[in-house]
Amino acid sequence: MSGVVALACAFVACACAAVAAALVASRLVERHDRARRRKTALGASASGRRLAGAGLNGVGLRYATSLTRGMYVGTTVPLSPSVRARRAGQTRAGKRFKEQAVLAGCGKDVSVSGYLEACTRLSAACALAGALFGALLSTELAIVLGVAGAIAGRMLPERALAAARRERAAIAERHLSEMLEVLALGLRSGLSFDASFALYGSHFDGEFARSCTRAYRSWSLGLVTREQALREFADSYDCDQLGRVVDSVVRSLRFGSALTDILEEAAVQSRASYRTALEERVAKAPVKMMLPTGTLILPAMLLLVMGPILLELAGGF
């Protein structure tokens, strides 16, 4: 009789576990679908998609984005003195952020107030976490870790901004030759410059192609002139070669000179420059690997080789 009761209890426990697992799985699937829909809604722009999946470096910018939205709707109370005084854009950090945000592509997602507020809150949170962790060992370590945490938290949004800027520059360098080849092909086929530029944006996917599409729409709708749209497009990327190409295109369109040969030559130079940059990165990889090799692998190898010998010497004495 006791065996039947134990079997029944085991069956009930298995059934409860199965029901709980099913509920957890359905909850996870629901959260995944909701997160995917939210990411799709927020990811209509390239910067939104990048901030949603930028990894550890994107934590600062994602937090600054949420603070920007919260301060816009009035649900977030600012803690930064410069934000409370309504002079965020006049500080040195605010002016530097305005310059870097354009190159990072997040100027429309993160405001100066949101950025400075994120820096203040992350600095305070990291300082508190470091101080509490250091207090478990000693007072001196709590002070040191608190100061280090404050510095690290303050630098987190700035590092994320620099990483986003470098990422956009790499995207421009990688896709610039492709865009120039499409423009040259369209011009040789009898299309105008505007039609060739729109051709690239409509038939290619990616952040660079979407930026081209936005620039084309801005001057085709009459919001700005074509020269202004092209220069703003070039200024939004930290890529000197893109700026030189735009200057050549604007000059050729203004004076009516031949543009096809210029674009083809610029495409060849852009491809060669991108190949050189890749070769330089590959050449730097062994040098960068020396630090983890020397600090992690080499001591372990020395301990593995010299360990038995040192044990024998210690046993002899």
PDB file of C-alpha atoms in Angstrom:
ATOM      1  CA  MET A   1       0.000   0.000   0.000  1.00  0.00           C
ATOM      2  CA  SER A   2       2.836   2.344   0.829  1.00  0.00           C
ATOM      3  CA  GLY A   3       4.413   1.608  -2.574  1.00  0.00           C
ATOM      4  CA  VAL A   4       1.210   2.659  -4.348  1.00  0.00           C
ATOM      5  CA  VAL A   5       1.086   5.864  -2.321  1.00  0.00           C
ATOM      6  CA  ALA A   6       4.729   6.611  -3.116  1.00  0.00           C
ATOM      7  CA  LEU A   7       4.097   5.928  -6.814  1.00  0.00           C
ATOM      8  CA  ALA A   8       1.070   8.222  -6.775  1.00  0.00           C
ATOM      9  CA  CYS A   9       3.056  10.951  -5.035  1.00  0.00           C
ATOM     10  CA  ALA A  10       5.842  10.595  -7.582  1.00  0.00           C
ATOM     11  CA  PHE A  11       3.302  10.800 -10.425  1.00  0.00           C
ATOM     12  CA  VAL A  12       1.733  13.943  -8.935  1.00  0.00           C
ATOM     13  CA  ALA A  13       5.171  15.496  -8.441  1.00  0.00           C
ATOM     14  CA  CYS A  14       6.106  14.742 -12.071  1.00  0.00           C
ATOM     15  CA  ALA A  15       2.823  16.195 -13.283  1.00  0.00           C
ATOM     16  CA  CYS A  16       3.353  19.354 -11.233  1.00  0.00           C
ATOM     17  CA  ALA A  17       6.900  19.665 -12.524  1.00  0.00           C
ATOM     18  CA  ALA A  18       5.685  19.251 -16.112  1.00  0.00           C
ATOM     19  CA  VAL A  19       2.990  21.885 -15.621  1.00  0.00           C
ATOM     20  CA  ALA A  20       5.497  24.272 -14.054  1.00  0.00           C
ATOM     21  CA  ALA A  21       7.967  23.689 -16.886  1.00  0.00           C
ATOM     22  CA  ALA A  22       5.233  24.330 -19.441  1.00  0.00           C
ATOM     23  CA  LEU A  23       4.229  27.557 -17.701  1.00  0.00           C
ATOM     24  CA  VAL A  24       7.844  28.721 -17.527  1.00  0.00           C
ATOM     25  CA  ALA A  25       8.410  27.848 -21.194  1.00  0.00           C
ATOM     26  CA  SER A  26       5.275  29.680 -22.286  1.00  0.00           C
ATOM     27  CA  ARG A  27       6.301  32.666 -20.194  1.00  0.00           C
ATOM     28  CA  LEU A  28       9.758  32.708 -21.760  1.00  0.00           C
ATOM     29  CA  VAL A  29       8.312  32.446 -25.261  1.00  0.00           C
ATOM     30  CA  GLU A  30       5.901  35.276 -24.515  1.00  0.00           C
ATOM     31  CA  ARG A  31       8.713  37.469 -23.188  1.00  0.00           C
ATOM     32  CA  HIS A  32      10.849  36.654 -26.227  1.00  0.00           C
ATOM     33  CA  ASP A  33       8.037  37.577 -28.628  1.00  0.00           C
ATOM     34  CA  ARG A  34       7.324  40.791 -26.724  1.00  0.00           C
ATOM     35  CA  ALA A  35      11.000  41.723 -26.714  1.00  0.00           C
ATOM     36  CA  ARG A  36      11.252  40.963 -30.431  1.00  0.00           C
ATOM     37  CA  ARG A  37       8.216  43.123 -31.207  1.00  0.00           C
ATOM     38  CA  ARG A  38       9.553  45.929 -29.036  1.00  0.00           C
ATOM     39  CA  LYS A  39      12.952  45.688 -30.701  1.00  0.00           C
ATOM     40  CA  THR A  40      11.280  45.775 -34.115  1.00  0.00           C
ATOM     41  CA  ALA A  41       9.242  48.826 -33.146  1.00  0.00           C
ATOM     42  CA  LEU A  42      12.210  50.628 -31.673  1.00  0.00           C
ATOM     43  CA  GLY A  43      14.532  49.401 -34.400  1.00  0.00           C
ATOM     44  CA  ALA A  44      13.016  51.293 -37.292  1.00  0.00           C
ATOM     45  CA  SER A  45      16.166  53.349 -37.310  1.00  0.00           C
ATOM     46  CA  ALA A  46      19.674  51.922 -37.536  1.00  0.00           C
ATOM     47  CA  SER A  47      20.729  53.584 -34.304  1.00  0.00           C
ATOM     48  CA  GLY A  48      17.856  51.967 -32.428  1.00  0.00           C
ATOM     49  CA  ARG A  49      18.865  48.524 -33.620  1.00  0.00           C
ATOM     50  CA  ARG A  50      22.497  49.137 -32.732  1.00  0.00           C
ATOM     51  CA  LEU A  51      21.705  50.365 -29.223  1.00  0.00           C
ATOM     52  CA  ALA A  52      19.479  47.349 -28.659  1.00  0.00           C
ATOM     53  CA  GLY A  53      22.275  44.907 -29.445  1.00  0.00           C
ATOM     54  CA  ALA A  54      25.505  46.682 -28.699  1.00  0.00           C
ATOM     55  CA  GLY A  55      26.534  44.324 -25.864  1.00  0.00           C
ATOM     56  CA  LEU A  56      28.343  45.565 -22.763  1.00  0.00           C
ATOM     57  CA  ASN A  57      29.469  48.805 -24.409  1.00  0.00           C
ATOM     58  CA  GLY A  58      25.860  49.614 -25.242  1.00  0.00           C
ATOM     59  CA  VAL A  59      24.663  49.511 -21.623  1.00  0.00           C
ATOM     60  CA  GLY A  60      25.505  53.159 -21.096  1.00  0.00           C
ATOM     61  CA  LEU A  61      23.757  54.334 -24.263  1.00  0.00           C
ATOM     62  CA  ARG A  62      20.691  52.166 -23.665  1.00  0.00           C
ATOM     63  CA  TYR A  63      20.398  53.542 -20.153  1.00  0.00           C
ATOM     64  CA  ALA A  64      20.868  57.088 -21.442  1.00  0.00           C
ATOM     65  CA  THR A  65      18.134  56.438 -24.025  1.00  0.00           C
ATOM     66  CA  SER A  66      15.696  55.302 -21.339  1.00  0.00           C
ATOM     67  CA  LEU A  67      16.551  58.319 -19.189  1.00  0.00           C
ATOM     68  CA  THR A  68      16.024  60.622 -22.166  1.00  0.00           C
ATOM     69  CA  ARG A  69      12.554  59.212 -22.718  1.00  0.00           C
ATOM     70  CA  GLY A  70      11.783  59.370 -19.004  1.00  0.00           C
ATOM     71  CA  MET A  71      12.798  63.023 -18.716  1.00  0.00           C
ATOM     72  CA  TYR A  72      10.867  63.824 -21.899  1.00  0.00           C
ATOM     73  CA  VAL A  73       7.596  62.469 -20.479  1.00  0.00           C
ATOM     74  CA  GLY A  74       8.357  63.740 -16.971  1.00  0.00           C
ATOM     75  CA  THR A  75       8.686  60.366 -15.206  1.00  0.00           C
ATOM     76  CA  THR A  76      12.418  60.711 -14.408  1.00  0.00           C
ATOM     77  CA  VAL A  77      13.689  63.212 -11.858  1.00  0.00           C
ATOM     78  CA  PRO A  78      17.195  64.415 -12.806  1.00  0.00           C
ATOM     79  CA  LEU A  79      19.970  64.048 -10.251  1.00  0.00           C
ATOM     80  CA  SER A  80      22.766  65.753 -12.179  1.00  0.00           C
ATOM     81  CA  PRO A  81      23.307  69.381 -11.078  1.00  0.00           C
ATOM     82  CA  SER A  82      23.840  70.571 -14.651  1.00  0.00           C
ATOM     83  CA  VAL A  83      20.590  68.912 -15.767  1.00  0.00           C
ATOM     84  CA  ARG A  84      18.610  70.390 -12.871  1.00  0.00           C
ATOM     85  CA  ALA A  85      20.023  73.814 -13.665  1.00  0.00           C
ATOM     86  CA  ARG A  86      18.933  73.478 -17.343  1.00  0.00           C
ATOM     87  CA  ARG A  87      22.443  74.101 -18.621  1.00  0.00           C
ATOM     88  CA  ALA A  88      23.378  70.590 -19.742  1.00  0.00           C
ATOM     89  CA  GLY A  89      24.252  71.674 -23.260  1.00  0.00           C
ATOM     90  CA  GLN A  90      26.583  74.400 -21.999  1.00  0.00           C
ATOM     91  CA  THR A  91      28.927  72.133 -20.030  1.00  0.00           C
ATOM     92  CA  ARG A  92      32.120  70.744 -21.510  1.00  0.00           C
ATOM     93  CA  ALA A  93      30.789  67.194 -21.386  1.00  0.00           C
ATOM     94  CA  GLY A  94      27.563  68.299 -23.072  1.00  0.00           C
ATOM     95  CA  LYS A  95      29.394  70.043 -25.906  1.00  0.00           C
ATOM     96  CA  ARG A  96      31.649  67.031 -26.406  1.00  0.00           C
ATOM     97  CA  PHE A  97      28.599  64.756 -26.453  1.00  0.00           C
ATOM     98  CA  LYS A  98      26.938  66.836 -29.173  1.00  0.00           C
ATOM     99  CA  GLU A  99      29.981  66.411 -31.383  1.00  0.00           C
ATOM    100  CA  GLN A 100      30.338  62.689 -30.759  1.00  0.00           C
ATOM    101  CA  ALA A 101      26.619  61.854 -30.911  1.00  0.00           C
ATOM    102  CA  VAL A 102      26.392  62.887 -34.558  1.00  0.00           C
ATOM    103  CA  LEU A 103      29.281  60.571 -35.470  1.00  0.00           C
ATOM    104  CA  ALA A 104      27.831  57.782 -33.312  1.00  0.00           C
ATOM    105  CA  GLY A 105      24.406  58.068 -34.945  1.00  0.00           C
ATOM    106  CA  CYS A 106      22.487  58.441 -31.669  1.00  0.00           C
ATOM    107  CA  GLY A 107      21.874  62.179 -31.646  1.00  0.00           C
ATOM    108  CA  LYS A 108      18.119  61.654 -32.081  1.00  0.00           C
ATOM    109  CA  ASP A 109      17.855  58.903 -29.461  1.00  0.00           C
ATOM    110  CA  VAL A 110      19.929  60.343 -26.616  1.00  0.00           C
ATOM    111  CA  SER A 111      19.780  63.956 -25.479  1.00  0.00           C
ATOM    112  CA  VAL A 112      22.514  65.861 -23.677  1.00  0.00           C
ATOM    113  CA  SER A 113      20.480  65.795 -20.461  1.00  0.00           C
ATOM    114  CA  GLY A 114      19.927  62.048 -20.715  1.00  0.00           C
ATOM    115  CA  TYR A 115      23.616  61.439 -21.364  1.00  0.00           C
ATOM    116  CA  LEU A 116      24.797  63.541 -18.403  1.00  0.00           C
ATOM    117  CA  GLU A 117      22.144  62.024 -16.161  1.00  0.00           C
ATOM    118  CA  ALA A 118      23.279  58.529 -17.163  1.00  0.00           C
ATOM    119  CA  CYS A 119      26.882  59.452 -16.391  1.00  0.00           C
ATOM    120  CA  THR A 120      25.896  60.736 -12.932  1.00  0.00           C
ATOM    121  CA  ARG A 121      23.737  57.776 -11.988  1.00  0.00           C
ATOM    122  CA  LEU A 122      26.131  55.125 -13.305  1.00  0.00           C
ATOM    123  CA  SER A 123      29.012  56.793 -11.510  1.00  0.00           C
ATOM    124  CA  ALA A 124      27.098  56.817  -8.219  1.00  0.00           C
ATOM    125  CA  ALA A 125      25.896  53.221  -8.647  1.00  0.00           C
ATOM    126  CA  CYS A 126      29.350  51.850  -9.509  1.00  0.00           C
ATOM    127  CA  ALA A 127      30.951  53.829  -6.669  1.00  0.00           C
ATOM    128  CA  LEU A 128      28.435  52.415  -4.180  1.00  0.00           C
ATOM    129  CA  ALA A 129      28.919  48.855  -5.474  1.00  0.00           C
ATOM    130  CA  GLY A 130      32.715  49.155  -5.288  1.00  0.00           C
ATOM    131  CA  ALA A 131      32.606  50.646  -1.786  1.00  0.00           C
ATOM    132  CA  LEU A 132      30.291  47.932  -0.487  1.00  0.00           C
ATOM    133  CA  PHE A 133      32.447  45.197  -1.982  1.00  0.00           C
ATOM    134  CA  GLY A 134      35.636  46.735  -0.615  1.00  0.00           C
ATOM    135  CA  ALA A 135      34.090  47.228   2.835  1.00  0.00           C
ATOM    136  CA  LEU A 136      33.945  43.459   3.226  1.00  0.00           C
ATOM    137  CA  LEU A 137      37.753  43.395   3.395  1.00  0.00           C
ATOM    138  CA  SER A 138      39.029  46.762   4.634  1.00  0.00           C
ATOM    139  CA  THR A 139      38.222  50.440   4.770  1.00  0.00           C
ATOM    140  CA  GLU A 140      41.134  51.398   2.532  1.00  0.00           C
ATOM    141  CA  LEU A 141      40.014  48.941  -0.146  1.00  0.00           C
ATOM    142  CA  ALA A 142      36.463  50.313   0.077  1.00  0.00           C
ATOM    143  CA  ILE A 143      37.742  53.820  -0.635  1.00  0.00           C
ATOM    144  CA  VAL A 144      39.913  52.659  -3.528  1.00  0.00           C
ATOM    145  CA  LEU A 145      37.170  50.543  -5.104  1.00  0.00           C
ATOM    146  CA  GLY A 146      34.628  53.321  -4.581  1.00  0.00           C
ATOM    147  CA  VAL A 147      36.773  55.830  -6.436  1.00  0.00           C
ATOM    148  CA  ALA A 148      37.544  53.302  -9.184  1.00  0.00           C
ATOM    149  CA  GLY A 149      33.859  52.444  -9.519  1.00  0.00           C
ATOM    150  CA  ALA A 150      32.918  56.112  -9.798  1.00  0.00           C
ATOM    151  CA  ILE A 151      35.460  56.638 -12.570  1.00  0.00           C
ATOM    152  CA  ALA A 152      34.399  53.470 -14.397  1.00  0.00           C
ATOM    153  CA  GLY A 153      30.707  54.354 -14.184  1.00  0.00           C
ATOM    154  CA  ARG A 154      31.368  57.870 -15.427  1.00  0.00           C
ATOM    155  CA  MET A 155      33.359  56.553 -18.391  1.00  0.00           C
ATOM    156  CA  LEU A 156      30.860  53.850 -19.369  1.00  0.00           C
ATOM    157  CA  PRO A 157      28.559  56.016 -21.560  1.00  0.00           C
ATOM    158  CA  GLU A 158      31.557  57.765 -23.095  1.00  0.00           C
ATOM    159  CA  ARG A 159      33.184  54.458 -24.019  1.00  0.00           C
ATOM    160  CA  ALA A 160      29.910  53.242 -25.503  1.00  0.00           C
ATOM    161  CA  LEU A 161      29.700  56.435 -27.547  1.00  0.00           C
ATOM    162  CA  ALA A 162      33.237  55.971 -28.845  1.00  0.00           C
ATOM    163  CA  ALA A 163      32.526  52.328 -29.700  1.00  0.00           C
ATOM    164  CA  ALA A 164      29.413  53.309 -31.660  1.00  0.00           C
ATOM    165  CA  ARG A 165      31.400  55.962 -33.525  1.00  0.00           C
ATOM    166  CA  ARG A 166      34.106  53.464 -34.490  1.00  0.00           C
ATOM    167  CA  GLU A 167      31.490  50.963 -35.582  1.00  0.00           C
ATOM    168  CA  ARG A 168      29.815  53.477 -37.884  1.00  0.00           C
ATOM    169  CA  ALA A 169      33.194  54.472 -39.328  1.00  0.00           C
ATOM    170  CA  ALA A 170      33.975  50.818 -40.055  1.00  0.00           C
ATOM    171  CA  ILE A 171      30.598  50.394 -41.746  1.00  0.00           C
ATOM    172  CA  ALA A 172      31.247  53.414 -43.957  1.00  0.00           C
ATOM    173  CA  GLU A 173      34.697  52.145 -44.933  1.00  0.00           C
ATOM    174  CA  ARG A 174      33.326  48.704 -45.763  1.00  0.00           C
ATOM    175  CA  HIS A 175      30.371  49.839 -47.912  1.00  0.00           C
ATOM    176  CA  LEU A 176      31.768  52.993 -49.517  1.00  0.00           C
ATOM    177  CA  SER A 177      33.350  51.235 -52.505  1.00  0.00           C
ATOM    178  CA  GLU A 178      30.118  49.297 -53.084  1.00  0.00           C
ATOM    179  CA  MET A 179      28.075  52.500 -53.122  1.00  0.00           C
ATOM    180  CA  LEU A 180      30.487  54.231 -55.509  1.00  0.00           C
ATOM    181  CA  GLU A 181      30.409  51.296 -57.918  1.00  0.00           C
ATOM    182  CA  VAL A 182      26.610  51.359 -57.989  1.00  0.00           C
ATOM    183  CA  LEU A 183      26.639  55.110 -58.628  1.00  0.00           C
ATOM    184  CA  ALA A 184      29.159  54.735 -61.458  1.00  0.00           C
ATOM    185  CA  LEU A 185      27.160  51.866 -62.967  1.00  0.00           C
ATOM    186  CA  GLY A 186      23.954  53.914 -62.843  1.00  0.00           C
ATOM    187  CA  LEU A 187      25.613  56.909 -64.486  1.00  0.00           C
ATOM    188  CA  ARG A 188      27.068  54.740 -67.258  1.00  0.00           C
ATOM    189  CA  SER A 189      23.606  53.253 -67.811  1.00  0.00           C
ATOM    190  CA  GLY A 190      22.161  56.711 -68.485  1.00  0.00           C
ATOM    191  CA  LEU A 191      20.631  57.437 -65.093  1.00  0.00           C
ATOM    192  CA  SER A 192      21.016  60.736 -63.314  1.00  0.00           C
ATOM    193  CA  PHE A 193      22.979  61.116 -60.112  1.00  0.00           C
ATOM    194  CA  ASP A 194      19.798  61.328 -58.033  1.00  0.00           C
ATOM    195  CA  ALA A 195      18.369  58.158 -59.581  1.00  0.00           C
ATOM    196  CA  SER A 196      21.673  56.307 -59.132  1.00  0.00           C
ATOM    197  CA  PHE A 197      21.910  57.402 -55.511  1.00  0.00           C
ATOM    198  CA  ALA A 198      18.340  56.281 -54.857  1.00  0.00           C
ATOM    199  CA  LEU A 199      19.080  52.987 -56.628  1.00  0.00           C
ATOM    200  CA  TYR A 200      21.713  52.060 -54.080  1.00  0.00           C
ATOM    201  CA  GLY A 201      19.499  52.897 -51.102  1.00  0.00           C
ATOM    202  CA  SER A 202      16.534  50.939 -52.430  1.00  0.00           C
ATOM    203  CA  HIS A 203      18.359  47.752 -53.497  1.00  0.00           C
ATOM    204  CA  PHE A 204      20.807  47.338 -50.619  1.00  0.00           C
ATOM    205  CA  ASP A 205      20.189  46.713 -46.952  1.00  0.00           C
ATOM    206  CA  GLY A 206      22.222  47.994 -44.043  1.00  0.00           C
ATOM    207  CA  GLU A 207      22.788  51.109 -41.979  1.00  0.00           C
ATOM    208  CA  PHE A 208      24.879  52.801 -44.655  1.00  0.00           C
ATOM    209  CA  ALA A 209      22.230  52.216 -47.339  1.00  0.00           C
ATOM    210  CA  ARG A 210      19.516  53.553 -45.039  1.00  0.00           C
ATOM    211  CA  SER A 211      21.584  56.666 -44.393  1.00  0.00           C
ATOM    212  CA  CYS A 212      21.839  57.174 -48.152  1.00  0.00           C
ATOM    213  CA  THR A 213      18.082  56.774 -48.463  1.00  0.00           C
ATOM    214  CA  ARG A 214      17.444  59.359 -45.736  1.00  0.00           C
ATOM    215  CA  ALA A 215      19.823  61.811 -47.398  1.00  0.00           C
ATOM    216  CA  TYR A 216      18.123  61.308 -50.774  1.00  0.00           C
ATOM    217  CA  ARG A 217      14.652  61.803 -49.334  1.00  0.00           C
ATOM    218  CA  SER A 218      15.702  64.972 -47.519  1.00  0.00           C
ATOM    219  CA  TRP A 219      16.737  66.726 -50.738  1.00  0.00           C
ATOM    220  CA  SER A 220      14.116  65.092 -52.999  1.00  0.00           C
ATOM    221  CA  LEU A 221      11.349  66.392 -50.709  1.00  0.00           C
ATOM    222  CA  GLY A 222      12.870  69.870 -50.731  1.00  0.00           C
ATOM    223  CA  LEU A 223      13.803  69.951 -47.049  1.00  0.00           C
ATOM    224  CA  VAL A 224      17.428  70.832 -47.811  1.00  0.00           C
ATOM    225  CA  THR A 225      19.502  71.254 -50.917  1.00  0.00           C
ATOM    226  CA  ARG A 226      21.354  68.333 -52.421  1.00  0.00           C
ATOM    227  CA  GLU A 227      24.719  69.754 -51.399  1.00  0.00           C
ATOM    228  CA  GLN A 228      23.600  70.222 -47.795  1.00  0.00           C
ATOM    229  CA  ALA A 229      22.144  66.705 -47.639  1.00  0.00           C
ATOM    230  CA  LEU A 230      25.319  65.138 -48.995  1.00  0.00           C
ATOM    231  CA  ARG A 231      27.545  67.091 -46.626  1.00  0.00           C
ATOM    232  CA  GLU A 232      25.362  66.213 -43.632  1.00  0.00           C
ATOM    233  CA  PHE A 233      25.499  62.585 -44.737  1.00  0.00           C
ATOM    234  CA  ALA A 234      29.304  62.720 -44.865  1.00  0.00           C
ATOM    235  CA  ASP A 235      29.546  64.561 -41.523  1.00  0.00           C
ATOM    236  CA  SER A 236      27.496  61.847 -39.798  1.00  0.00           C
ATOM    237  CA  TYR A 237      30.351  59.338 -40.271  1.00  0.00           C
ATOM    238  CA  ASP A 238      33.864  59.544 -38.911  1.00  0.00           C
ATOM    239  CA  CYS A 239      35.308  58.643 -42.310  1.00  0.00           C
ATOM    240  CA  ASP A 240      37.680  61.057 -44.021  1.00  0.00           C
ATOM    241  CA  GLN A 241      37.481  59.240 -47.338  1.00  0.00           C
ATOM    242  CA  LEU A 242      33.705  59.630 -47.452  1.00  0.00           C
ATOM    243  CA  GLY A 243      34.127  63.374 -46.903  1.00  0.00           C
ATOM    244  CA  ARG A 244      36.611  63.619 -49.752  1.00  0.00           C
ATOM    245  CA  VAL A 245      34.305  61.691 -52.079  1.00  0.00           C
ATOM    246  CA  VAL A 246      31.357  63.936 -51.213  1.00  0.00           C
ATOM    247  CA  ASP A 247      33.482  67.028 -51.848  1.00  0.00           C
ATOM    248  CA  SER A 248      34.442  65.679 -55.275  1.00  0.00           C
ATOM    249  CA  VAL A 249      30.835  64.810 -56.102  1.00  0.00           C
ATOM    250  CA  VAL A 250      29.536  68.230 -55.026  1.00  0.00           C
ATOM    251  CA  ARG A 251      32.246  69.986 -57.020  1.00  0.00           C
ATOM    252  CA  SER A 252      31.559  67.884 -60.124  1.00  0.00           C
ATOM    253  CA  LEU A 253      27.804  68.420 -59.920  1.00  0.00           C
ATOM    254  CA  ARG A 254      28.266  72.143 -59.438  1.00  0.00           C
ATOM    255  CA  PHE A 255      30.559  72.658 -62.434  1.00  0.00           C
ATOM    256  CA  GLY A 256      29.124  69.905 -64.645  1.00  0.00           C
ATOM    257  CA  SER A 257      32.335  67.891 -65.020  1.00  0.00           C
ATOM    258  CA  ALA A 258      32.473  64.146 -65.716  1.00  0.00           C
ATOM    259  CA  LEU A 259      31.562  62.186 -62.601  1.00  0.00           C
ATOM    260  CA  THR A 260      31.773  58.547 -63.695  1.00  0.00           C
ATOM    261  CA  ASP A 261      35.558  58.354 -63.868  1.00  0.00           C
ATOM    262  CA  ILE A 262      35.866  60.131 -60.528  1.00  0.00           C
ATOM    263  CA  LEU A 263      33.517  57.647 -58.850  1.00  0.00           C
ATOM    264  CA  GLU A 264      35.271  54.617 -60.323  1.00  0.00           C
ATOM    265  CA  GLU A 265      38.672  55.886 -59.252  1.00  0.00           C
ATOM    266  CA  ALA A 266      37.343  56.671 -55.778  1.00  0.00           C
ATOM    267  CA  ALA A 267      35.864  53.151 -55.563  1.00  0.00           C
ATOM    268  CA  VAL A 268      39.245  51.608 -56.385  1.00  0.00           C
ATOM    269  CA  GLN A 269      40.974  53.789 -53.790  1.00  0.00           C
ATOM    270  CA  SER A 270      38.336  53.011 -51.184  1.00  0.00           C
ATOM    271  CA  ARG A 271      38.659  49.270 -51.747  1.00  0.00           C
ATOM    272  CA  ALA A 272      42.455  49.466 -51.534  1.00  0.00           C
ATOM    273  CA  SER A 273      42.252  51.564 -48.362  1.00  0.00           C
ATOM    274  CA  TYR A 274      39.841  49.119 -46.749  1.00  0.00           C
ATOM    275  CA  ARG A 275      42.100  46.186 -47.672  1.00  0.00           C
ATOM    276  CA  THR A 276      45.092  47.989 -46.186  1.00  0.00           C
ATOM    277  CA  ALA A 277      43.172  48.666 -42.970  1.00  0.00           C
ATOM    278  CA  LEU A 278      42.238  44.984 -42.693  1.00  0.00           C
ATOM    279  CA  GLU A 279      45.834  43.902 -43.252  1.00  0.00           C
ATOM    280  CA  GLU A 280      46.928  46.354 -40.574  1.00  0.00           C
ATOM    281  CA  ARG A 281      44.420  44.906 -38.105  1.00  0.00           C
ATOM    282  CA  VAL A 282      45.591  41.383 -38.871  1.00  0.00           C
ATOM    283  CA  ALA A 283      49.212  42.428 -38.372  1.00  0.00           C
ATOM    284  CA  LYS A 284      48.358  43.962 -34.989  1.00  0.00           C
ATOM    285  CA  ALA A 285      46.581  40.829 -33.745  1.00  0.00           C
ATOM    286  CA  PRO A 286      49.754  38.945 -32.633  1.00  0.00           C
ATOM    287  CA  VAL A 287      50.944  42.027 -30.761  1.00  0.00           C
ATOM    288  CA  LYS A 288      47.618  42.333 -28.953  1.00  0.00           C
ATOM    289  CA  MET A 289      47.713  38.634 -28.070  1.00  0.00           C
ATOM    290  CA  MET A 290      51.036  39.042 -26.273  1.00  0.00           C
ATOM    291  CA  LEU A 291      49.374  40.597 -23.208  1.00  0.00           C
ATOM    292  CA  PRO A 292      46.896  37.765 -22.456  1.00  0.00           C
ATOM    293  CA  THR A 293      49.541  35.209 -23.432  1.00  0.00           C
ATOM    294  CA  GLY A 294      52.115  36.689 -21.081  1.00  0.00           C
ATOM    295  CA  THR A 295      49.728  37.215 -18.153  1.00  0.00           C
ATOM    296  CA  LEU A 296      47.571  34.067 -18.352  1.00  0.00           C
ATOM    297  CA  ILE A 297      49.086  31.287 -20.437  1.00  0.00           C
ATOM    298  CA  LEU A 298      52.808  31.718 -19.748  1.00  0.00           C
ATOM    299  CA  PRO A 299      52.573  31.566 -15.908  1.00  0.00           C
ATOM    300  CA  ALA A 300      50.430  28.434 -16.155  1.00  0.00           C
ATOM    301  CA  MET A 301      52.941  26.791 -18.480  1.00  0.00           C
ATOM    302  CA  LEU A 302      55.850  27.698 -16.196  1.00  0.00           C
ATOM    303  CA  LEU A 303      53.978  26.349 -13.191  1.00  0.00           C
ATOM    304  CA  LEU A 304      53.200  23.125 -15.053  1.00  0.00           C
ATOM    305  CA  VAL A 305      56.827  22.622 -16.104  1.00  0.00           C
ATOM    306  CA  MET A 306      58.641  23.909 -13.040  1.00  0.00           C
ATOM    307  CA  GLY A 307      56.103  22.774 -10.440  1.00  0.00           C
ATOM    308  CA  PRO A 308      57.349  19.170 -10.017  1.00  0.00           C
ATOM    309  CA  ILE A 309      60.955  20.337  -9.915  1.00  0.00           C
ATOM    310  CA  LEU A 310      60.189  22.904  -7.224  1.00  0.00           C
ATOM    311  CA  LEU A 311      58.283  20.285  -5.205  1.00  0.00           C
ATOM    312  CA  GLU A 312      61.230  17.906  -5.370  1.00  0.00           C
ATOM    313  CA  LEU A 313      63.615  20.639  -4.293  1.00  0.00           C
ATOM    314  CA  ALA A 314      61.345  21.597  -1.412  1.00  0.00           C
ATOM    315  CA  GLY A 315      61.072  17.946  -0.340  1.00  0.00           C
ATOM    316  CA  GLY A 316      64.858  17.526  -0.400  1.00  0.00           C
ATOM    317  CA  PHE A 317      65.299  20.323   2.092  1.00  0.00           C
TER     318      PHE A 317
END
